[in-house]
């Protein structure tokens, strides 16, 4: 009898489908994934694949981005519950109010936003290229949404050269970390390097040894030879580092660093999505066109400038 993994692989071949998995997913998903990585890497893979179907093991804004980049492909989200609390913190009405309060300033949206929000913004960014995008947009001031912490981190990284006015969104998972958690972790593991995601609170980032996107955190581990690392982002990153670097020791800064939205997908869900071809992402033409302009601007800026990515 075929195992579930074998059945998924056979269905993928039959339907010319690929599975894209974010590195916050349950680690079992990697067994059937064609590509595993951060949101920027996955959006590049979505753009480049020749597959007819994309199964997005991630959250809905990521599947929407894949659909925008590959409109001719069928993009499926295995579980409809996989939203993003941060992306849901701003709707178009709220964005319009935010822009009206700060007129004539370009709006930069984090990729963690809906297609409808992207459609109203000038340029998109991911945590891997946010500094690059804001720096090279050529503006003295930008609006940044939805994440206030990523926006303020970008402003600090640019030495205050660009004023970043942020919307008050945040990630509830990363905000579970408090500065006292960093101190407690330092006391418990004084030699361990603390690696934090810029969605964490600014005070947490200040106390960390390194701040970067999920990919940058993984690259940091690959490119350094410390023995211990403390991971201050979602548990999926810790799980994969532990699996891939047996000669290093990893600690998860807090065991509640889990994004439930990312964890819905099981192998069963991926199998069912492939078999039944559900749940398909659809976007209306006008929203797609305007959201694509916002995403294309990001690719345009980052292809010209090599800082970050
Ligand atoms: P990355 O852009 O680093 O993949 O992060 C996405 C995310 O949702 C972080 O919470
Ligand atoms: Fe959204 Fe936070 Fe989950 Fe990332 S970790 S998908 S920002 S809720």
PDB file of C-alpha atoms and ligand atoms in Angstrom:
ATOM      1  CA  UNK A   1       0.000   0.000   0.000  1.00  0.00           C
ATOM      2  CA  UNK A   2       1.247   3.421  -0.896  1.00  0.00           C
ATOM      3  CA  UNK A   3       1.980   5.822   1.919  1.00  0.00           C
ATOM      4  CA  UNK A   4       0.319   9.229   1.994  1.00  0.00           C
ATOM      5  CA  UNK A   5       3.594  10.836   0.901  1.00  0.00           C
ATOM      6  CA  UNK A   6       3.811   8.505  -2.093  1.00  0.00           C
ATOM      7  CA  UNK A   7       0.177   9.174  -3.004  1.00  0.00           C
ATOM      8  CA  UNK A   8       0.762  12.942  -2.901  1.00  0.00           C
ATOM      9  CA  UNK A   9       3.866  12.607  -5.054  1.00  0.00           C
ATOM     10  CA  UNK A  10       1.958  10.501  -7.611  1.00  0.00           C
ATOM     11  CA  UNK A  11      -0.914  13.022  -7.737  1.00  0.00           C
ATOM     12  CA  UNK A  12       1.549  15.888  -8.140  1.00  0.00           C
ATOM     13  CA  UNK A  13       3.050  14.161 -11.152  1.00  0.00           C
ATOM     14  CA  UNK A  14      -0.317  13.308 -12.667  1.00  0.00           C
ATOM     15  CA  UNK A  15      -1.548  16.894 -12.333  1.00  0.00           C
ATOM     16  CA  UNK A  16       1.775  18.623 -13.018  1.00  0.00           C
ATOM     17  CA  UNK A  17       1.533  20.328  -9.633  1.00  0.00           C
ATOM     18  CA  UNK A  18       4.145  21.752  -7.271  1.00  0.00           C
ATOM     19  CA  UNK A  19       3.923  22.223  -3.515  1.00  0.00           C
ATOM     20  CA  UNK A  20       5.394  25.458  -2.149  1.00  0.00           C
ATOM     21  CA  UNK A  21       5.916  25.394   1.613  1.00  0.00           C
ATOM     22  CA  UNK A  22       6.747  28.289   3.913  1.00  0.00           C
ATOM     23  CA  UNK A  23       9.403  27.500   6.502  1.00  0.00           C
ATOM     24  CA  UNK A  24       6.857  28.069   9.312  1.00  0.00           C
ATOM     25  CA  UNK A  25       4.875  25.016   8.157  1.00  0.00           C
ATOM     26  CA  UNK A  26       4.695  21.749  10.080  1.00  0.00           C
ATOM     27  CA  UNK A  27       7.952  20.042   9.190  1.00  0.00           C
ATOM     28  CA  UNK A  28       6.191  16.910   7.822  1.00  0.00           C
ATOM     29  CA  UNK A  29       5.079  19.042   4.854  1.00  0.00           C
ATOM     30  CA  UNK A  30       8.699  19.197   3.606  1.00  0.00           C
ATOM     31  CA  UNK A  31       8.429  15.532   2.553  1.00  0.00           C
ATOM     32  CA  UNK A  32       6.170  16.544  -0.349  1.00  0.00           C
ATOM     33  CA  UNK A  33       7.357  20.109  -0.949  1.00  0.00           C
ATOM     34  CA  UNK A  34       9.172  21.090  -4.131  1.00  0.00           C
ATOM     35  CA  UNK A  35      10.325  24.351  -2.607  1.00  0.00           C
ATOM     36  CA  UNK A  36      10.625  25.368   1.047  1.00  0.00           C
ATOM     37  CA  UNK A  37      11.595  28.867   2.079  1.00  0.00           C
ATOM     38  CA  UNK A  38      10.599  32.380   3.024  1.00  0.00           C
ATOM     39  CA  UNK A  39       7.883  34.406   1.332  1.00  0.00           C
ATOM     40  CA  UNK A  40      10.249  36.116  -1.132  1.00  0.00           C
ATOM     41  CA  UNK A  41      11.812  32.848  -2.293  1.00  0.00           C
ATOM     42  CA  UNK A  42       8.410  31.211  -2.658  1.00  0.00           C
ATOM     43  CA  UNK A  43       7.020  34.104  -4.674  1.00  0.00           C
ATOM     44  CA  UNK A  44      10.011  33.785  -7.030  1.00  0.00           C
ATOM     45  CA  UNK A  45       9.386  30.059  -7.362  1.00  0.00           C
ATOM     46  CA  UNK A  46       5.680  30.685  -8.048  1.00  0.00           C
ATOM     47  CA  UNK A  47       6.685  33.067 -10.816  1.00  0.00           C
ATOM     48  CA  UNK A  48       9.187  30.690 -12.419  1.00  0.00           C
ATOM     49  CA  UNK A  49       7.497  27.299 -12.214  1.00  0.00           C
ATOM     50  CA  UNK A  50       6.194  25.544 -15.326  1.00  0.00           C
ATOM     51  CA  UNK A  51       3.654  23.590 -13.302  1.00  0.00           C
ATOM     52  CA  UNK A  52      -0.076  23.837 -14.062  1.00  0.00           C
ATOM     53  CA  UNK A  53      -1.041  23.838 -10.411  1.00  0.00           C
ATOM     54  CA  UNK A  54       0.462  25.301  -7.230  1.00  0.00           C
ATOM     55  CA  UNK A  55      -0.466  23.963  -3.809  1.00  0.00           C
ATOM     56  CA  UNK A  56       0.495  26.693  -1.358  1.00  0.00           C
ATOM     57  CA  UNK A  57       1.318  25.331   2.064  1.00  0.00           C
ATOM     58  CA  UNK A  58       1.389  28.676   3.790  1.00  0.00           C
ATOM     59  CA  UNK A  59      -1.118  31.422   4.546  1.00  0.00           C
ATOM     60  CA  UNK A  60      -3.670  33.053   2.271  1.00  0.00           C
ATOM     61  CA  UNK A  61      -1.747  36.231   1.373  1.00  0.00           C
ATOM     62  CA  UNK A  62       1.085  34.006   0.114  1.00  0.00           C
ATOM     63  CA  UNK A  63      -1.283  31.954  -2.050  1.00  0.00           C
ATOM     64  CA  UNK A  64      -2.789  35.196  -3.381  1.00  0.00           C
ATOM     65  CA  UNK A  65       0.682  36.467  -4.253  1.00  0.00           C
ATOM     66  CA  UNK A  66       1.400  33.204  -6.076  1.00  0.00           C
ATOM     67  CA  UNK A  67      -1.855  33.645  -8.029  1.00  0.00           C
ATOM     68  CA  UNK A  68      -0.933  37.220  -8.932  1.00  0.00           C
ATOM     69  CA  UNK A  69       2.445  36.055 -10.193  1.00  0.00           C
ATOM     70  CA  UNK A  70       1.036  33.048 -12.046  1.00  0.00           C
ATOM     71  CA  UNK A  71      -2.490  34.024 -13.101  1.00  0.00           C
ATOM     72  CA  UNK A  72      -2.736  31.201 -15.640  1.00  0.00           C
ATOM     73  CA  UNK A  73      -2.086  28.540 -12.991  1.00  0.00           C
ATOM     74  CA  UNK A  74      -4.511  26.968 -10.585  1.00  0.00           C
ATOM     75  CA  UNK A  75      -3.405  28.019  -7.078  1.00  0.00           C
ATOM     76  CA  UNK A  76      -4.828  26.063  -4.157  1.00  0.00           C
ATOM     77  CA  UNK A  77      -4.763  26.752  -0.429  1.00  0.00           C
ATOM     78  CA  UNK A  78      -5.205  23.425   1.408  1.00  0.00           C
ATOM     79  CA  UNK A  79      -6.963  24.955   4.442  1.00  0.00           C
ATOM     80  CA  UNK A  80      -9.181  28.031   4.250  1.00  0.00           C
ATOM     81  CA  UNK A  81      -8.475  28.806   7.901  1.00  0.00           C
ATOM     82  CA  UNK A  82      -4.894  29.762   7.007  1.00  0.00           C
ATOM     83  CA  UNK A  83      -5.179  33.530   7.233  1.00  0.00           C
ATOM     84  CA  UNK A  84      -2.677  35.976   8.710  1.00  0.00           C
ATOM     85  CA  UNK A  85      -3.694  38.041  11.725  1.00  0.00           C
ATOM     86  CA  UNK A  86      -1.392  40.856  10.705  1.00  0.00           C
ATOM     87  CA  UNK A  87      -2.670  41.006   7.115  1.00  0.00           C
ATOM     88  CA  UNK A  88      -6.234  41.121   8.464  1.00  0.00           C
ATOM     89  CA  UNK A  89      -5.457  44.180  10.612  1.00  0.00           C
ATOM     90  CA  UNK A  90      -5.951  46.557   7.698  1.00  0.00           C
ATOM     91  CA  UNK A  91      -8.771  46.773   5.167  1.00  0.00           C
ATOM     92  CA  UNK A  92      -9.082  49.093   2.175  1.00  0.00           C
ATOM     93  CA  UNK A  93     -11.169  51.639   4.091  1.00  0.00           C
ATOM     94  CA  UNK A  94      -8.585  51.835   6.891  1.00  0.00           C
ATOM     95  CA  UNK A  95      -5.793  52.140   4.342  1.00  0.00           C
ATOM     96  CA  UNK A  96      -7.579  55.017   2.623  1.00  0.00           C
ATOM     97  CA  UNK A  97      -7.928  56.802   5.968  1.00  0.00           C
ATOM     98  CA  UNK A  98      -4.252  56.213   6.762  1.00  0.00           C
ATOM     99  CA  UNK A  99      -3.231  57.625   3.375  1.00  0.00           C
ATOM    100  CA  UNK A 100      -5.584  60.595   3.751  1.00  0.00           C
ATOM    101  CA  UNK A 101      -3.911  61.456   7.071  1.00  0.00           C
ATOM    102  CA  UNK A 102      -0.516  61.520   5.309  1.00  0.00           C
ATOM    103  CA  UNK A 103      -1.175  62.730   1.748  1.00  0.00           C
ATOM    104  CA  UNK A 104       1.287  62.472  -1.141  1.00  0.00           C
ATOM    105  CA  UNK A 105       3.619  60.006   0.563  1.00  0.00           C
ATOM    106  CA  UNK A 106       4.337  56.678  -1.187  1.00  0.00           C
ATOM    107  CA  UNK A 107       2.774  53.672   0.522  1.00  0.00           C
ATOM    108  CA  UNK A 108       4.920  50.569   0.992  1.00  0.00           C
ATOM    109  CA  UNK A 109       3.057  47.425   1.941  1.00  0.00           C
ATOM    110  CA  UNK A 110       4.569  44.369   3.491  1.00  0.00           C
ATOM    111  CA  UNK A 111       3.761  41.275   1.427  1.00  0.00           C
ATOM    112  CA  UNK A 112       1.745  40.188   4.503  1.00  0.00           C
ATOM    113  CA  UNK A 113      -1.308  42.011   3.159  1.00  0.00           C
ATOM    114  CA  UNK A 114      -4.264  41.110   0.966  1.00  0.00           C
ATOM    115  CA  UNK A 115      -4.287  41.634  -2.805  1.00  0.00           C
ATOM    116  CA  UNK A 116      -6.898  44.390  -2.271  1.00  0.00           C
ATOM    117  CA  UNK A 117      -4.413  46.270  -0.052  1.00  0.00           C
ATOM    118  CA  UNK A 118      -1.534  45.753  -2.475  1.00  0.00           C
ATOM    119  CA  UNK A 119      -3.758  47.172  -5.206  1.00  0.00           C
ATOM    120  CA  UNK A 120      -3.863  50.499  -3.292  1.00  0.00           C
ATOM    121  CA  UNK A 121      -0.118  50.719  -2.541  1.00  0.00           C
ATOM    122  CA  UNK A 122       2.879  51.919  -4.542  1.00  0.00           C
ATOM    123  CA  UNK A 123       5.275  49.104  -3.819  1.00  0.00           C
ATOM    124  CA  UNK A 124       5.403  45.847  -1.911  1.00  0.00           C
ATOM    125  CA  UNK A 125       8.265  44.329   0.100  1.00  0.00           C
ATOM    126  CA  UNK A 126       9.078  41.225   2.107  1.00  0.00           C
ATOM    127  CA  UNK A 127      11.053  41.127   5.331  1.00  0.00           C
ATOM    128  CA  UNK A 128      14.087  40.046   3.257  1.00  0.00           C
ATOM    129  CA  UNK A 129      14.065  43.081   0.996  1.00  0.00           C
ATOM    130  CA  UNK A 130      12.198  45.778   2.989  1.00  0.00           C
ATOM    131  CA  UNK A 131      15.366  47.823   3.653  1.00  0.00           C
ATOM    132  CA  UNK A 132      16.408  47.608   0.011  1.00  0.00           C
ATOM    133  CA  UNK A 133      12.954  48.628  -1.245  1.00  0.00           C
ATOM    134  CA  UNK A 134      12.526  51.604   1.094  1.00  0.00           C
ATOM    135  CA  UNK A 135      16.096  52.798   0.558  1.00  0.00           C
ATOM    136  CA  UNK A 136      15.869  52.686  -3.223  1.00  0.00           C
ATOM    137  CA  UNK A 137      12.394  54.077  -3.644  1.00  0.00           C
ATOM    138  CA  UNK A 138      14.009  57.508  -3.622  1.00  0.00           C
ATOM    139  CA  UNK A 139      11.544  59.124  -1.173  1.00  0.00           C
ATOM    140  CA  UNK A 140      12.378  61.041   2.029  1.00  0.00           C
ATOM    141  CA  UNK A 141       9.285  59.656   3.716  1.00  0.00           C
ATOM    142  CA  UNK A 142       7.191  56.542   3.200  1.00  0.00           C
ATOM    143  CA  UNK A 143       4.055  55.070   4.705  1.00  0.00           C
ATOM    144  CA  UNK A 144       4.585  51.492   5.825  1.00  0.00           C
ATOM    145  CA  UNK A 145       1.857  48.921   6.518  1.00  0.00           C
ATOM    146  CA  UNK A 146       0.553  46.847   8.132  1.00  0.00           C
ATOM    147  CA  UNK A 147       3.507  46.017  10.441  1.00  0.00           C
ATOM    148  CA  UNK A 148       4.646  48.883  12.625  1.00  0.00           C
ATOM    149  CA  UNK A 149       7.652  46.941  13.987  1.00  0.00           C
ATOM    150  CA  UNK A 150       9.094  45.957  10.609  1.00  0.00           C
ATOM    151  CA  UNK A 151       8.569  49.541   9.419  1.00  0.00           C
ATOM    152  CA  UNK A 152      10.379  51.026  12.410  1.00  0.00           C
ATOM    153  CA  UNK A 153      13.186  48.477  12.070  1.00  0.00           C
ATOM    154  CA  UNK A 154      13.660  49.531   8.423  1.00  0.00           C
ATOM    155  CA  UNK A 155      13.798  53.181   9.504  1.00  0.00           C
ATOM    156  CA  UNK A 156      16.483  52.370  12.082  1.00  0.00           C
ATOM    157  CA  UNK A 157      18.491  50.275   9.586  1.00  0.00           C
ATOM    158  CA  UNK A 158      18.515  53.258   7.222  1.00  0.00           C
ATOM    159  CA  UNK A 159      19.861  55.453  10.024  1.00  0.00           C
ATOM    160  CA  UNK A 160      16.758  57.637   9.957  1.00  0.00           C
ATOM    161  CA  UNK A 161      17.542  58.818   6.392  1.00  0.00           C
ATOM    162  CA  UNK A 162      14.002  57.932   5.351  1.00  0.00           C
ATOM    163  CA  UNK A 163      11.113  58.796   7.651  1.00  0.00           C
ATOM    164  CA  UNK A 164       8.913  55.710   7.978  1.00  0.00           C
ATOM    165  CA  UNK A 165       5.381  56.432   9.155  1.00  0.00           C
ATOM    166  CA  UNK A 166       3.831  53.145  10.154  1.00  0.00           C
ATOM    167  CA  UNK A 167       0.330  51.731  10.419  1.00  0.00           C
ATOM    168  CA  UNK A 168      -0.331  50.123  13.795  1.00  0.00           C
ATOM    169  CA  UNK A 169      -0.486  46.465  12.709  1.00  0.00           C
ATOM    170  CA  UNK A 170       1.586  43.713  14.294  1.00  0.00           C
ATOM    171  CA  UNK A 171       2.126  39.968  14.403  1.00  0.00           C
ATOM    172  CA  UNK A 172       0.600  38.421  17.542  1.00  0.00           C
ATOM    173  CA  UNK A 173       3.004  35.480  17.357  1.00  0.00           C
ATOM    174  CA  UNK A 174       6.182  37.561  17.333  1.00  0.00           C
ATOM    175  CA  UNK A 175       4.780  39.966  19.908  1.00  0.00           C
ATOM    176  CA  UNK A 176       4.566  37.114  22.405  1.00  0.00           C
ATOM    177  CA  UNK A 177       8.246  37.802  23.016  1.00  0.00           C
ATOM    178  CA  UNK A 178       8.994  40.380  25.680  1.00  0.00           C
ATOM    179  CA  UNK A 179      12.397  41.922  26.497  1.00  0.00           C
ATOM    180  CA  UNK A 180      12.452  39.952  29.765  1.00  0.00           C
ATOM    181  CA  UNK A 181      12.274  36.711  27.742  1.00  0.00           C
ATOM    182  CA  UNK A 182      15.524  37.690  26.031  1.00  0.00           C
ATOM    183  CA  UNK A 183      17.162  38.405  29.368  1.00  0.00           C
ATOM    184  CA  UNK A 184      15.965  35.069  30.805  1.00  0.00           C
ATOM    185  CA  UNK A 185      17.250  33.244  27.753  1.00  0.00           C
ATOM    186  CA  UNK A 186      20.649  34.968  28.015  1.00  0.00           C
ATOM    187  CA  UNK A 187      20.928  33.885  31.626  1.00  0.00           C
ATOM    188  CA  UNK A 188      20.009  30.302  30.740  1.00  0.00           C
ATOM    189  CA  UNK A 189      22.279  30.074  27.662  1.00  0.00           C
ATOM    190  CA  UNK A 190      24.902  32.830  27.906  1.00  0.00           C
ATOM    191  CA  UNK A 191      26.917  31.635  24.879  1.00  0.00           C
ATOM    192  CA  UNK A 192      23.967  31.273  22.543  1.00  0.00           C
ATOM    193  CA  UNK A 193      23.435  33.804  19.723  1.00  0.00           C
ATOM    194  CA  UNK A 194      19.908  35.202  19.753  1.00  0.00           C
ATOM    195  CA  UNK A 195      18.419  35.577  16.260  1.00  0.00           C
ATOM    196  CA  UNK A 196      15.202  37.587  15.953  1.00  0.00           C
ATOM    197  CA  UNK A 197      12.717  38.408  13.179  1.00  0.00           C
ATOM    198  CA  UNK A 198      12.055  42.145  12.618  1.00  0.00           C
ATOM    199  CA  UNK A 199       8.346  41.563  13.334  1.00  0.00           C
ATOM    200  CA  UNK A 200       9.411  41.274  16.992  1.00  0.00           C
ATOM    201  CA  UNK A 201       8.991  44.260  19.302  1.00  0.00           C
ATOM    202  CA  UNK A 202      11.705  46.910  18.802  1.00  0.00           C
ATOM    203  CA  UNK A 203      13.085  46.341  22.330  1.00  0.00           C
ATOM    204  CA  UNK A 204      13.409  42.612  21.629  1.00  0.00           C
ATOM    205  CA  UNK A 205      15.278  43.379  18.387  1.00  0.00           C
ATOM    206  CA  UNK A 206      17.615  45.738  20.255  1.00  0.00           C
ATOM    207  CA  UNK A 207      18.540  42.976  22.692  1.00  0.00           C
ATOM    208  CA  UNK A 208      19.052  40.282  20.036  1.00  0.00           C
ATOM    209  CA  UNK A 209      22.453  39.480  18.511  1.00  0.00           C
ATOM    210  CA  UNK A 210      21.074  39.420  14.979  1.00  0.00           C
ATOM    211  CA  UNK A 211      17.826  40.604  13.375  1.00  0.00           C
ATOM    212  CA  UNK A 212      16.741  39.338   9.977  1.00  0.00           C
ATOM    213  CA  UNK A 213      14.046  37.692   7.914  1.00  0.00           C
ATOM    214  CA  UNK A 214      13.511  33.954   8.205  1.00  0.00           C
ATOM    215  CA  UNK A 215      15.913  33.390   5.297  1.00  0.00           C
ATOM    216  CA  UNK A 216      18.515  35.720   6.785  1.00  0.00           C
ATOM    217  CA  UNK A 217      18.261  33.868  10.106  1.00  0.00           C
ATOM    218  CA  UNK A 218      18.797  30.551   8.335  1.00  0.00           C
ATOM    219  CA  UNK A 219      21.702  31.978   6.320  1.00  0.00           C
ATOM    220  CA  UNK A 220      23.258  33.353   9.520  1.00  0.00           C
ATOM    221  CA  UNK A 221      23.317  29.853  11.005  1.00  0.00           C
ATOM    222  CA  UNK A 222      24.783  28.429   7.793  1.00  0.00           C
ATOM    223  CA  UNK A 223      27.477  31.086   7.558  1.00  0.00           C
ATOM    224  CA  UNK A 224      28.656  31.209  11.173  1.00  0.00           C
ATOM    225  CA  UNK A 225      30.342  28.598  13.309  1.00  0.00           C
ATOM    226  CA  UNK A 226      28.851  29.248  16.743  1.00  0.00           C
ATOM    227  CA  UNK A 227      27.737  26.214  18.683  1.00  0.00           C
ATOM    228  CA  UNK A 228      24.449  27.521  20.093  1.00  0.00           C
ATOM    229  CA  UNK A 229      21.656  29.618  18.613  1.00  0.00           C
ATOM    230  CA  UNK A 230      18.413  30.844  20.149  1.00  0.00           C
ATOM    231  CA  UNK A 231      15.613  31.298  17.643  1.00  0.00           C
ATOM    232  CA  UNK A 232      13.272  34.244  18.141  1.00  0.00           C
ATOM    233  CA  UNK A 233      10.841  33.607  15.330  1.00  0.00           C
ATOM    234  CA  UNK A 234       8.187  31.021  14.514  1.00  0.00           C
ATOM    235  CA  UNK A 235       8.937  27.438  15.612  1.00  0.00           C
ATOM    236  CA  UNK A 236       9.093  26.086  12.033  1.00  0.00           C
ATOM    237  CA  UNK A 237      12.461  27.794  11.569  1.00  0.00           C
ATOM    238  CA  UNK A 238      13.800  26.208  14.761  1.00  0.00           C
ATOM    239  CA  UNK A 239      12.495  22.756  13.695  1.00  0.00           C
ATOM    240  CA  UNK A 240      14.237  22.961  10.321  1.00  0.00           C
ATOM    241  CA  UNK A 241      17.522  24.269  11.742  1.00  0.00           C
ATOM    242  CA  UNK A 242      17.545  21.471  14.310  1.00  0.00           C
ATOM    243  CA  UNK A 243      16.963  18.933  11.551  1.00  0.00           C
ATOM    244  CA  UNK A 244      19.598  20.383   9.215  1.00  0.00           C
ATOM    245  CA  UNK A 245      22.478  21.236  11.574  1.00  0.00           C
ATOM    246  CA  UNK A 246      23.050  18.261  13.815  1.00  0.00           C
ATOM    247  CA  UNK A 247      26.405  19.626  15.023  1.00  0.00           C
ATOM    248  CA  UNK A 248      24.823  22.815  16.434  1.00  0.00           C
ATOM    249  CA  UNK A 249      22.467  23.318  19.371  1.00  0.00           C
ATOM    250  CA  UNK A 250      19.251  25.299  19.006  1.00  0.00           C
ATOM    251  CA  UNK A 251      16.834  26.744  21.534  1.00  0.00           C
ATOM    252  CA  UNK A 252      13.396  28.160  20.762  1.00  0.00           C
ATOM    253  CA  UNK A 253      13.216  31.413  22.701  1.00  0.00           C
ATOM    254  CA  UNK A 254       9.688  30.695  23.900  1.00  0.00           C
ATOM    255  CA  UNK A 255       7.604  27.611  23.272  1.00  0.00           C
ATOM    256  CA  UNK A 256       4.566  29.724  22.350  1.00  0.00           C
ATOM    257  CA  UNK A 257       6.327  31.018  19.226  1.00  0.00           C
ATOM    258  CA  UNK A 258       3.845  29.172  17.051  1.00  0.00           C
ATOM    259  CA  UNK A 259       1.659  30.707  14.332  1.00  0.00           C
ATOM    260  CA  UNK A 260      -1.486  28.598  14.388  1.00  0.00           C
ATOM    261  CA  UNK A 261      -2.470  29.878  10.948  1.00  0.00           C
ATOM    262  CA  UNK A 262       0.695  28.380   9.506  1.00  0.00           C
ATOM    263  CA  UNK A 263       0.149  25.072  11.247  1.00  0.00           C
ATOM    264  CA  UNK A 264      -3.246  24.050   9.845  1.00  0.00           C
ATOM    265  CA  UNK A 265      -1.860  22.203   6.852  1.00  0.00           C
ATOM    266  CA  UNK A 266      -1.310  18.492   7.325  1.00  0.00           C
ATOM    267  CA  UNK A 267      -0.301  15.950   4.690  1.00  0.00           C
ATOM    268  CA  UNK A 268      -3.968  14.885   4.586  1.00  0.00           C
ATOM    269  CA  UNK A 269      -5.026  18.436   3.728  1.00  0.00           C
ATOM    270  CA  UNK A 270      -2.437  18.654   0.958  1.00  0.00           C
ATOM    271  CA  UNK A 271      -3.595  15.317  -0.438  1.00  0.00           C
ATOM    272  CA  UNK A 272      -7.254  16.394  -0.370  1.00  0.00           C
ATOM    273  CA  UNK A 273      -6.478  19.744  -1.960  1.00  0.00           C
ATOM    274  CA  UNK A 274      -4.663  18.010  -4.811  1.00  0.00           C
ATOM    275  CA  UNK A 275      -7.306  15.348  -5.267  1.00  0.00           C
ATOM    276  CA  UNK A 276     -10.340  17.649  -5.134  1.00  0.00           C
ATOM    277  CA  UNK A 277      -8.524  20.705  -6.512  1.00  0.00           C
ATOM    278  CA  UNK A 278      -9.708  22.883  -3.665  1.00  0.00           C
ATOM    279  CA  UNK A 279      -9.602  25.665  -2.390  1.00  0.00           C
ATOM    280  CA  UNK A 280      -8.843  27.689  -5.454  1.00  0.00           C
ATOM    281  CA  UNK A 281      -7.647  31.303  -5.182  1.00  0.00           C
ATOM    282  CA  UNK A 282      -9.492  33.663  -7.492  1.00  0.00           C
ATOM    283  CA  UNK A 283      -8.972  37.405  -7.844  1.00  0.00           C
ATOM    284  CA  UNK A 284     -10.853  39.963  -9.872  1.00  0.00           C
ATOM    285  CA  UNK A 285      -9.082  41.485 -12.850  1.00  0.00           C
ATOM    286  CA  UNK A 286      -8.904  45.086 -11.683  1.00  0.00           C
ATOM    287  CA  UNK A 287      -7.538  44.152  -8.230  1.00  0.00           C
ATOM    288  CA  UNK A 288      -5.030  41.773  -9.826  1.00  0.00           C
ATOM    289  CA  UNK A 289      -3.753  44.338 -12.276  1.00  0.00           C
ATOM    290  CA  UNK A 290      -3.165  46.988  -9.620  1.00  0.00           C
ATOM    291  CA  UNK A 291      -1.727  44.544  -7.074  1.00  0.00           C
ATOM    292  CA  UNK A 292       0.641  43.197  -9.723  1.00  0.00           C
ATOM    293  CA  UNK A 293       1.915  46.713 -10.432  1.00  0.00           C
ATOM    294  CA  UNK A 294       2.755  46.975  -6.714  1.00  0.00           C
ATOM    295  CA  UNK A 295       4.593  43.620  -6.726  1.00  0.00           C
ATOM    296  CA  UNK A 296       6.361  44.331 -10.021  1.00  0.00           C
ATOM    297  CA  UNK A 297       7.679  47.588  -8.594  1.00  0.00           C
ATOM    298  CA  UNK A 298       9.315  45.524  -5.814  1.00  0.00           C
ATOM    299  CA  UNK A 299      10.986  43.216  -8.354  1.00  0.00           C
ATOM    300  CA  UNK A 300      12.051  46.216 -10.427  1.00  0.00           C
ATOM    301  CA  UNK A 301      13.714  47.942  -7.453  1.00  0.00           C
ATOM    302  CA  UNK A 302      15.382  44.805  -6.110  1.00  0.00           C
ATOM    303  CA  UNK A 303      16.710  43.674  -9.483  1.00  0.00           C
ATOM    304  CA  UNK A 304      18.499  47.016  -9.874  1.00  0.00           C
ATOM    305  CA  UNK A 305      19.875  47.102  -6.347  1.00  0.00           C
ATOM    306  CA  UNK A 306      21.752  44.281  -4.738  1.00  0.00           C
ATOM    307  CA  UNK A 307      21.542  45.331  -1.082  1.00  0.00           C
ATOM    308  CA  UNK A 308      19.776  42.628   0.972  1.00  0.00           C
ATOM    309  CA  UNK A 309      18.462  40.510  -1.930  1.00  0.00           C
TER     310      UNK A 309
HETATM  311  P1  LIG B   1       9.154  35.944   5.731  1.00  0.00           P
HETATM  312  O1  LIG B   1       8.913  37.074   4.786  1.00  0.00           O
HETATM  313  O2  LIG B   1      10.453  36.072   6.435  1.00  0.00           O
HETATM  314  O3  LIG B   1       8.993  34.645   5.026  1.00  0.00           O
HETATM  315  O4  LIG B   1       8.082  36.016   6.868  1.00  0.00           O
HETATM  316  C1  LIG B   1       6.729  35.873   6.622  1.00  0.00           C
HETATM  317  C2  LIG B   1       5.962  35.944   7.865  1.00  0.00           C
HETATM  318  O5  LIG B   1       4.765  35.798   7.874  1.00  0.00           O
HETATM  319  C3  LIG B   1       6.672  36.250   9.085  1.00  0.00           C
HETATM  320  O6  LIG B   1       5.790  36.240  10.154  1.00  0.00           O
HETATM  321 FE1  LIG B   2       0.964  36.409   9.978  1.00  0.00          FE
HETATM  322 FE2  LIG B   2       2.435  36.483  12.194  1.00  0.00          FE
HETATM  323 FE3  LIG B   2       1.600  34.165  11.255  1.00  0.00          FE
HETATM  324 FE4  LIG B   2       3.499  35.537   9.953  1.00  0.00          FE
HETATM  325  S1  LIG B   2       3.648  34.614  11.967  1.00  0.00           S
HETATM  326  S2  LIG B   2       1.716  34.518   9.044  1.00  0.00           S
HETATM  327  S3  LIG B   2       2.795  37.649  10.332  1.00  0.00           S
HETATM  328  S4  LIG B   2       0.287  35.847  12.025  1.00  0.00           S
END
